[in-house]
PDB file of C-alpha atoms in Angstrom:
ATOM      1  CA  GLY A   1       3.001  99.910 -26.139  1.00  0.00           C
ATOM      2  CA  ALA A   2       2.202 102.013 -23.223  1.00  0.00           C
ATOM      3  CA  GLY A   3       0.005  99.474 -20.696  1.00  0.00           C
ATOM      4  CA  VAL A   4      -2.761 100.404 -18.397  1.00  0.00           C
ATOM      5  CA  SER A   5      -1.691 103.260 -15.858  1.00  0.00           C
ATOM      6  CA  GLN A   6      -3.297 104.992 -12.824  1.00  0.00           C
ATOM      7  CA  SER A   7      -2.946 107.897 -10.537  1.00  0.00           C
ATOM      8  CA  PRO A   8      -2.272 108.931  -8.239  1.00  0.00           C
ATOM      9  CA  SER A   9       0.064 105.770  -6.709  1.00  0.00           C
ATOM     10  CA  ASN A  10       0.166 105.888  -3.744  1.00  0.00           C
ATOM     11  CA  LYS A  11      -3.141 107.726  -1.628  1.00  0.00           C
ATOM     12  CA  VAL A  12      -3.358 108.990   2.100  1.00  0.00           C
ATOM     13  CA  THR A  13      -6.385 110.601   2.888  1.00  0.00           C
ATOM     14  CA  GLU A  14      -8.106 111.047   6.232  1.00  0.00           C
ATOM     15  CA  LYS A  15     -11.633 109.621   7.641  1.00  0.00           C
ATOM     16  CA  GLY A  16     -14.001 111.508   5.979  1.00  0.00           C
ATOM     17  CA  LYS A  17     -12.694 113.056   3.019  1.00  0.00           C
ATOM     18  CA  ASP A  18     -13.367 111.870  -1.227  1.00  0.00           C
ATOM     19  CA  VAL A  19     -10.814 110.590  -2.995  1.00  0.00           C
ATOM     20  CA  GLU A  20     -10.661 109.959  -7.046  1.00  0.00           C
ATOM     21  CA  LEU A  21      -8.347 107.471  -8.259  1.00  0.00           C
ATOM     22  CA  ARG A  22      -7.662 107.511 -12.003  1.00  0.00           C
ATOM     23  CA  CYS A  23      -6.973 105.010 -14.660  1.00  0.00           C
ATOM     24  CA  ASP A  24      -5.957 104.985 -18.492  1.00  0.00           C
ATOM     25  CA  PRO A  25      -6.663 100.983 -20.069  1.00  0.00           C
ATOM     26  CA  ILE A  26      -4.219 100.442 -22.954  1.00  0.00           C
ATOM     27  CA  SER A  27      -5.221 101.951 -26.074  1.00  0.00           C
ATOM     28  CA  GLY A  28      -7.810 100.456 -27.718  1.00  0.00           C
ATOM     29  CA  HIS A  29      -9.486  98.848 -25.258  1.00  0.00           C
ATOM     30  CA  THR A  30     -12.682  98.933 -25.123  1.00  0.00           C
ATOM     31  CA  ALA A  31     -13.356  97.269 -21.565  1.00  0.00           C
ATOM     32  CA  LEU A  32     -12.337  98.271 -18.351  1.00  0.00           C
ATOM     33  CA  TYR A  33     -12.424  97.111 -14.854  1.00  0.00           C
ATOM     34  CA  TRP A  34     -11.886  98.203 -11.292  1.00  0.00           C
ATOM     35  CA  TYR A  35     -10.818  95.756  -8.436  1.00  0.00           C
ATOM     36  CA  ARG A  36      -8.716  96.186  -5.173  1.00  0.00           C
ATOM     37  CA  GLN A  37      -6.586  94.112  -3.418  1.00  0.00           C
ATOM     38  CA  SER A  38      -6.911  94.061   1.011  1.00  0.00           C
ATOM     39  CA  LEU A  39      -5.441  91.939   3.294  1.00  0.00           C
ATOM     40  CA  GLY A  40      -8.288  90.773   4.100  1.00  0.00           C
ATOM     41  CA  GLN A  41     -10.439  90.018   0.956  1.00  0.00           C
ATOM     42  CA  GLY A  42      -7.689  89.393  -1.939  1.00  0.00           C
ATOM     43  CA  LEU A  43      -8.511  90.386  -4.994  1.00  0.00           C
ATOM     44  CA  GLU A  44     -11.822  91.333  -5.647  1.00  0.00           C
ATOM     45  CA  PHE A  45     -13.944  92.584  -8.125  1.00  0.00           C
ATOM     46  CA  LEU A  46     -15.704  95.845  -8.282  1.00  0.00           C
ATOM     47  CA  ILE A  47     -17.086  97.219 -11.427  1.00  0.00           C
ATOM     48  CA  TYR A  48     -17.114  96.555 -15.166  1.00  0.00           C
ATOM     49  CA  PHE A  49     -17.338  98.857 -18.015  1.00  0.00           C
ATOM     50  CA  GLN A  50     -17.922  97.867 -22.128  1.00  0.00           C
ATOM     51  CA  GLY A  51     -18.368 100.101 -25.068  1.00  0.00           C
ATOM     52  CA  ASN A  52     -21.586 102.710 -24.609  1.00  0.00           C
ATOM     53  CA  SER A  53     -23.003  99.846 -22.171  1.00  0.00           C
ATOM     54  CA  ALA A  54     -24.870 100.262 -18.757  1.00  0.00           C
ATOM     55  CA  PRO A  55     -21.737  99.031 -16.574  1.00  0.00           C
ATOM     56  CA  ASP A  56     -21.563  96.156 -14.007  1.00  0.00           C
ATOM     57  CA  LYS A  57     -21.696  97.569 -10.457  1.00  0.00           C
ATOM     58  CA  SER A  58     -21.967  94.064  -9.255  1.00  0.00           C
ATOM     59  CA  GLY A  59     -19.332  94.296  -6.645  1.00  0.00           C
ATOM     60  CA  LEU A  60     -19.089  97.940  -5.603  1.00  0.00           C
ATOM     61  CA  PRO A  61     -18.964  97.583  -1.698  1.00  0.00           C
ATOM     62  CA  SER A  62     -21.667 100.241  -0.826  1.00  0.00           C
ATOM     63  CA  ASP A  63     -23.012 103.256  -2.420  1.00  0.00           C
ATOM     64  CA  ARG A  64     -19.745 105.253  -1.292  1.00  0.00           C
ATOM     65  CA  PHE A  65     -18.523 104.074  -3.984  1.00  0.00           C
ATOM     66  CA  SER A  66     -19.194 105.084  -7.071  1.00  0.00           C
ATOM     67  CA  ALA A  67     -16.709 105.211 -11.067  1.00  0.00           C
ATOM     68  CA  GLU A  68     -17.765 106.783 -14.029  1.00  0.00           C
ATOM     69  CA  ARG A  69     -15.609 106.482 -17.622  1.00  0.00           C
ATOM     70  CA  THR A  70     -15.632 109.536 -19.999  1.00  0.00           C
ATOM     71  CA  GLY A  71     -15.551 109.196 -23.747  1.00  0.00           C
ATOM     72  CA  GLY A  72     -14.973 105.498 -23.660  1.00  0.00           C
ATOM     73  CA  SER A  73     -11.401 105.493 -22.003  1.00  0.00           C
ATOM     74  CA  VAL A  74      -9.967 107.092 -19.273  1.00  0.00           C
ATOM     75  CA  SER A  75     -12.062 106.049 -16.078  1.00  0.00           C
ATOM     76  CA  THR A  76     -12.339 107.510 -12.164  1.00  0.00           C
ATOM     77  CA  LEU A  77     -13.463 105.877  -9.578  1.00  0.00           C
ATOM     78  CA  THR A  78     -14.181 108.092  -6.633  1.00  0.00           C
ATOM     79  CA  ILE A  79     -14.941 106.927  -2.717  1.00  0.00           C
ATOM     80  CA  GLN A  80     -17.071 109.699  -0.831  1.00  0.00           C
ATOM     81  CA  ARG A  81     -16.439 109.704   2.683  1.00  0.00           C
ATOM     82  CA  THR A  82     -13.757 106.721   2.974  1.00  0.00           C
ATOM     83  CA  GLN A  83     -13.865 104.626   5.749  1.00  0.00           C
ATOM     84  CA  GLN A  84     -10.212 103.554   7.323  1.00  0.00           C
ATOM     85  CA  GLU A  85     -11.798  99.547   5.830  1.00  0.00           C
ATOM     86  CA  ASP A  86     -11.437 101.545   2.351  1.00  0.00           C
ATOM     87  CA  SER A  87      -7.637 101.174   2.441  1.00  0.00           C
ATOM     88  CA  ALA A  88      -6.098  98.445  -0.464  1.00  0.00           C
ATOM     89  CA  VAL A  89      -4.451  98.936  -3.400  1.00  0.00           C
ATOM     90  CA  TYR A  90      -7.140  99.716  -6.181  1.00  0.00           C
ATOM     91  CA  LEU A  91      -6.403  98.087  -9.796  1.00  0.00           C
ATOM     92  CA  CYS A  92      -7.743  98.403 -12.907  1.00  0.00           C
ATOM     93  CA  ALA A  93      -7.935  96.633 -15.985  1.00  0.00           C
ATOM     94  CA  SER A  94      -8.723  96.847 -19.619  1.00  0.00           C
ATOM     95  CA  SER A  95      -9.195  94.251 -22.118  1.00  0.00           C
ATOM     96  CA  PRO A  96     -10.262  94.142 -25.988  1.00  0.00           C
ATOM     97  CA  GLU A  97     -13.471  93.883 -27.355  1.00  0.00           C
ATOM     98  CA  ASN A  98     -15.388  91.803 -24.764  1.00  0.00           C
ATOM     99  CA  SER A  99     -14.785  90.151 -21.398  1.00  0.00           C
ATOM    100  CA  TYR A 100     -14.086  87.028 -22.768  1.00  0.00           C
ATOM    101  CA  ASN A 101     -10.880  88.403 -23.658  1.00  0.00           C
ATOM    102  CA  GLU A 102      -7.370  88.441 -21.707  1.00  0.00           C
ATOM    103  CA  GLN A 103      -7.723  91.010 -18.688  1.00  0.00           C
ATOM    104  CA  PHE A 104      -4.524  93.747 -18.275  1.00  0.00           C
ATOM    105  CA  PHE A 105      -3.837  95.219 -15.474  1.00  0.00           C
ATOM    106  CA  GLY A 106      -2.074  99.003 -13.919  1.00  0.00           C
ATOM    107  CA  PRO A 107       0.279  99.352 -11.440  1.00  0.00           C
ATOM    108  CA  GLY A 108      -2.466 100.351  -8.727  1.00  0.00           C
ATOM    109  CA  THR A 109      -3.603 102.943  -6.422  1.00  0.00           C
ATOM    110  CA  ARG A 110      -2.488 102.082  -2.993  1.00  0.00           C
ATOM    111  CA  LEU A 111      -4.902 104.270  -0.728  1.00  0.00           C
ATOM    112  CA  THR A 112      -4.432 104.767   2.790  1.00  0.00           C
ATOM    113  CA  VAL A 113      -7.274 106.230   5.078  1.00  0.00           C
ATOM    114  CA  LEU A 114      -6.176 107.427   8.107  1.00  0.00           C
TER     115      LEU A 114
ATOM    116  CA  GLY B   1     -20.344  82.316  -6.808  1.00  0.00           C
ATOM    117  CA  ILE B   2     -17.771  80.286  -8.415  1.00  0.00           C
ATOM    118  CA  GLN B   3     -15.338  79.210  -6.140  1.00  0.00           C
ATOM    119  CA  VAL B   4     -11.665  78.840  -6.971  1.00  0.00           C
ATOM    120  CA  GLU B   5      -8.953  77.491  -4.739  1.00  0.00           C
ATOM    121  CA  GLN B   6      -4.892  76.923  -4.676  1.00  0.00           C
ATOM    122  CA  SER B   7      -2.426  75.071  -3.742  1.00  0.00           C
ATOM    123  CA  PRO B   8      -0.417  75.132  -2.280  1.00  0.00           C
ATOM    124  CA  PRO B   9      -0.477  78.122  -0.179  1.00  0.00           C
ATOM    125  CA  ASP B  10       3.117  78.648   0.524  1.00  0.00           C
ATOM    126  CA  LEU B  11       6.299  77.379  -1.531  1.00  0.00           C
ATOM    127  CA  ILE B  12       9.803  77.963  -0.321  1.00  0.00           C
ATOM    128  CA  LEU B  13      12.020  76.473  -3.351  1.00  0.00           C
ATOM    129  CA  GLN B  14      15.780  76.458  -3.684  1.00  0.00           C
ATOM    130  CA  GLU B  15      17.083  77.921  -7.325  1.00  0.00           C
ATOM    131  CA  GLY B  16      17.037  75.659  -9.688  1.00  0.00           C
ATOM    132  CA  ALA B  17      14.714  73.301  -8.277  1.00  0.00           C
ATOM    133  CA  ASN B  18      11.293  72.629 -10.658  1.00  0.00           C
ATOM    134  CA  SER B  19       6.924  72.962  -8.647  1.00  0.00           C
ATOM    135  CA  THR B  20       3.593  72.932 -10.248  1.00  0.00           C
ATOM    136  CA  LEU B  21       1.334  74.646  -8.876  1.00  0.00           C
ATOM    137  CA  ARG B  22      -2.878  74.024  -9.049  1.00  0.00           C
ATOM    138  CA  CYS B  23      -5.678  76.073  -9.133  1.00  0.00           C
ATOM    139  CA  ASN B  24      -8.931  74.244  -8.429  1.00  0.00           C
ATOM    140  CA  PHE B  25     -12.224  75.649  -9.995  1.00  0.00           C
ATOM    141  CA  SER B  26     -15.907  74.456  -9.076  1.00  0.00           C
ATOM    142  CA  ASP B  27     -17.795  75.711 -12.634  1.00  0.00           C
ATOM    143  CA  SER B  28     -17.325  75.766 -16.003  1.00  0.00           C
ATOM    144  CA  VAL B  29     -15.278  78.715 -17.440  1.00  0.00           C
ATOM    145  CA  ASN B  30     -14.220  80.384 -20.372  1.00  0.00           C
ATOM    146  CA  ASN B  31     -11.613  82.732 -19.624  1.00  0.00           C
ATOM    147  CA  LEU B  32      -8.459  81.518 -17.192  1.00  0.00           C
ATOM    148  CA  GLN B  33      -5.363  83.774 -16.144  1.00  0.00           C
ATOM    149  CA  TRP B  34      -2.676  82.914 -14.833  1.00  0.00           C
ATOM    150  CA  PHE B  35      -0.242  85.509 -13.349  1.00  0.00           C
ATOM    151  CA  HIS B  36       2.481  86.817 -11.317  1.00  0.00           C
ATOM    152  CA  GLN B  37       2.078  88.950  -8.507  1.00  0.00           C
ATOM    153  CA  ASN B  38       6.480  90.733  -8.286  1.00  0.00           C
ATOM    154  CA  PRO B  39       6.963  92.361  -4.711  1.00  0.00           C
ATOM    155  CA  TRP B  40       6.275  95.718  -6.057  1.00  0.00           C
ATOM    156  CA  GLY B  41       2.467  94.575  -6.491  1.00  0.00           C
ATOM    157  CA  GLN B  42       2.648  94.745 -10.276  1.00  0.00           C
ATOM    158  CA  LEU B  43      -0.135  91.575 -11.548  1.00  0.00           C
ATOM    159  CA  ILE B  44       1.933  90.553 -14.775  1.00  0.00           C
ATOM    160  CA  ASN B  45       0.502  88.474 -16.818  1.00  0.00           C
ATOM    161  CA  LEU B  46       1.724  84.731 -17.105  1.00  0.00           C
ATOM    162  CA  PHE B  47      -0.996  82.705 -19.369  1.00  0.00           C
ATOM    163  CA  TYR B  48      -3.837  83.666 -20.364  1.00  0.00           C
ATOM    164  CA  ILE B  49      -5.189  79.554 -20.889  1.00  0.00           C
ATOM    165  CA  PRO B  50      -9.271  78.732 -20.914  1.00  0.00           C
ATOM    166  CA  SER B  51      -7.851  75.270 -22.272  1.00  0.00           C
ATOM    167  CA  GLY B  52      -4.516  73.201 -23.613  1.00  0.00           C
ATOM    168  CA  THR B  53      -1.165  73.269 -22.868  1.00  0.00           C
ATOM    169  CA  LYS B  54       0.771  76.807 -22.905  1.00  0.00           C
ATOM    170  CA  GLN B  55       4.643  76.929 -22.649  1.00  0.00           C
ATOM    171  CA  ASN B  56       6.651  80.219 -22.353  1.00  0.00           C
ATOM    172  CA  GLY B  57      10.597  79.761 -21.524  1.00  0.00           C
ATOM    173  CA  ARG B  58      10.624  77.853 -17.492  1.00  0.00           C
ATOM    174  CA  LEU B  59       7.033  77.877 -16.776  1.00  0.00           C
ATOM    175  CA  SER B  60       4.160  76.111 -18.658  1.00  0.00           C
ATOM    176  CA  ALA B  61       0.726  76.117 -18.040  1.00  0.00           C
ATOM    177  CA  THR B  62      -2.093  73.438 -18.706  1.00  0.00           C
ATOM    178  CA  THR B  63      -6.237  73.465 -18.364  1.00  0.00           C
ATOM    179  CA  VAL B  64      -8.044  70.552 -18.442  1.00  0.00           C
ATOM    180  CA  ALA B  65     -11.524  72.180 -18.137  1.00  0.00           C
ATOM    181  CA  THR B  66     -13.668  69.587 -18.069  1.00  0.00           C
ATOM    182  CA  GLU B  67     -12.004  68.771 -15.283  1.00  0.00           C
ATOM    183  CA  ARG B  68     -12.020  71.904 -13.402  1.00  0.00           C
ATOM    184  CA  TYR B  69      -8.475  72.250 -12.951  1.00  0.00           C
ATOM    185  CA  SER B  70      -5.534  74.372 -14.006  1.00  0.00           C
ATOM    186  CA  LEU B  71      -1.661  73.490 -13.194  1.00  0.00           C
ATOM    187  CA  LEU B  72       1.223  75.820 -13.678  1.00  0.00           C
ATOM    188  CA  TYR B  73       4.314  74.326 -14.219  1.00  0.00           C
ATOM    189  CA  ILE B  74       8.117  76.666 -13.168  1.00  0.00           C
ATOM    190  CA  SER B  75      10.599  74.560 -13.807  1.00  0.00           C
ATOM    191  CA  SER B  76      14.676  75.799 -13.220  1.00  0.00           C
ATOM    192  CA  SER B  77      13.204  78.240 -10.362  1.00  0.00           C
ATOM    193  CA  GLN B  78      15.188  81.431 -10.197  1.00  0.00           C
ATOM    194  CA  THR B  79      15.304  84.406  -7.297  1.00  0.00           C
ATOM    195  CA  THR B  80      12.777  86.621  -9.555  1.00  0.00           C
ATOM    196  CA  ASP B  81      10.247  83.894  -9.463  1.00  0.00           C
ATOM    197  CA  SER B  82       9.658  84.834  -6.024  1.00  0.00           C
ATOM    198  CA  GLY B  83       6.240  86.781  -5.654  1.00  0.00           C
ATOM    199  CA  VAL B  84       2.863  85.455  -5.750  1.00  0.00           C
ATOM    200  CA  TYR B  85       0.957  83.556  -7.767  1.00  0.00           C
ATOM    201  CA  PHE B  86      -2.889  84.061  -8.958  1.00  0.00           C
ATOM    202  CA  CYS B  87      -5.222  82.076 -10.896  1.00  0.00           C
ATOM    203  CA  ALA B  88      -8.149  83.763 -12.018  1.00  0.00           C
ATOM    204  CA  VAL B  89     -11.006  82.667 -13.931  1.00  0.00           C
ATOM    205  CA  ARG B  90     -14.313  84.106 -16.151  1.00  0.00           C
ATOM    206  CA  ASN B  91     -17.596  81.952 -15.204  1.00  0.00           C
ATOM    207  CA  THR B  92     -19.204  81.262 -17.938  1.00  0.00           C
ATOM    208  CA  GLY B  93     -22.520  82.941 -18.546  1.00  0.00           C
ATOM    209  CA  THR B  94     -21.945  85.127 -15.759  1.00  0.00           C
ATOM    210  CA  ALA B  95     -20.697  88.413 -15.502  1.00  0.00           C
ATOM    211  CA  SER B  96     -17.597  89.712 -16.532  1.00  0.00           C
ATOM    212  CA  LYS B  97     -15.550  89.943 -13.732  1.00  0.00           C
ATOM    213  CA  LEU B  98     -12.612  87.386 -12.783  1.00  0.00           C
ATOM    214  CA  THR B  99     -12.310  85.818  -9.406  1.00  0.00           C
ATOM    215  CA  PHE B 100      -9.292  85.286  -8.255  1.00  0.00           C
ATOM    216  CA  GLY B 101      -7.933  82.538  -6.014  1.00  0.00           C
ATOM    217  CA  THR B 102      -6.277  83.439  -3.114  1.00  0.00           C
ATOM    218  CA  GLY B 103      -2.224  82.745  -4.441  1.00  0.00           C
ATOM    219  CA  THR B 104       0.263  80.706  -4.019  1.00  0.00           C
ATOM    220  CA  ARG B 105       3.088  82.741  -2.132  1.00  0.00           C
ATOM    221  CA  LEU B 106       6.750  81.315  -3.358  1.00  0.00           C
ATOM    222  CA  GLN B 107       9.989  82.347  -2.576  1.00  0.00           C
ATOM    223  CA  VAL B 108      13.381  80.830  -4.161  1.00  0.00           C
ATOM    224  CA  THR B 109      16.715  80.973  -1.860  1.00  0.00           C
ATOM    225  CA  LEU B 110      19.764  80.881  -3.187  1.00  0.00           C
TER     226      LEU B 110
END
């Protein structure tokens, strides 16, 4: 079946612009996660959605970052007023039922802030 | 928070050789996954193994949760095994996130 998909695959933007990154989880998976991978920080958690529960935003690095999940499926990660340190690969993952289960990752969006 | 250490950080093997990658973690876990990140950046699931032993072809993994470590064995390595191997854990009783180790970069040469 189809895996996790993300768009765009690459995004180049200018410092100060806003960007939106999209994630389509595996059909039927109720849990959705955002991570980012950068050279200096490795792979780090950003935010987690589970069903209709309030999201776990504990990993968001600043209030310029926000995410939403509409209809329990597609998620959008928004970065406002982008900075050069936001340059990274943003990875989305989904898992069935709850976070005890295996997480599956999408191909990522490579964000470059000039 | 939980700490995850992987060793060795870098490994160069000749094709056909065997290797063992190690993941140590500092607290109890209820999820442990091994991933292979290919040269295109895709994280490929290898094993979901919070405890016990699993095998899949030339790869196998063992997690000893009581001693807080996991091992990934690669036998008869091939050039397509090259890439970065990550261990990731979910700390029992805490947030849902996976905490990743810093990875082992494997290069398999002819």
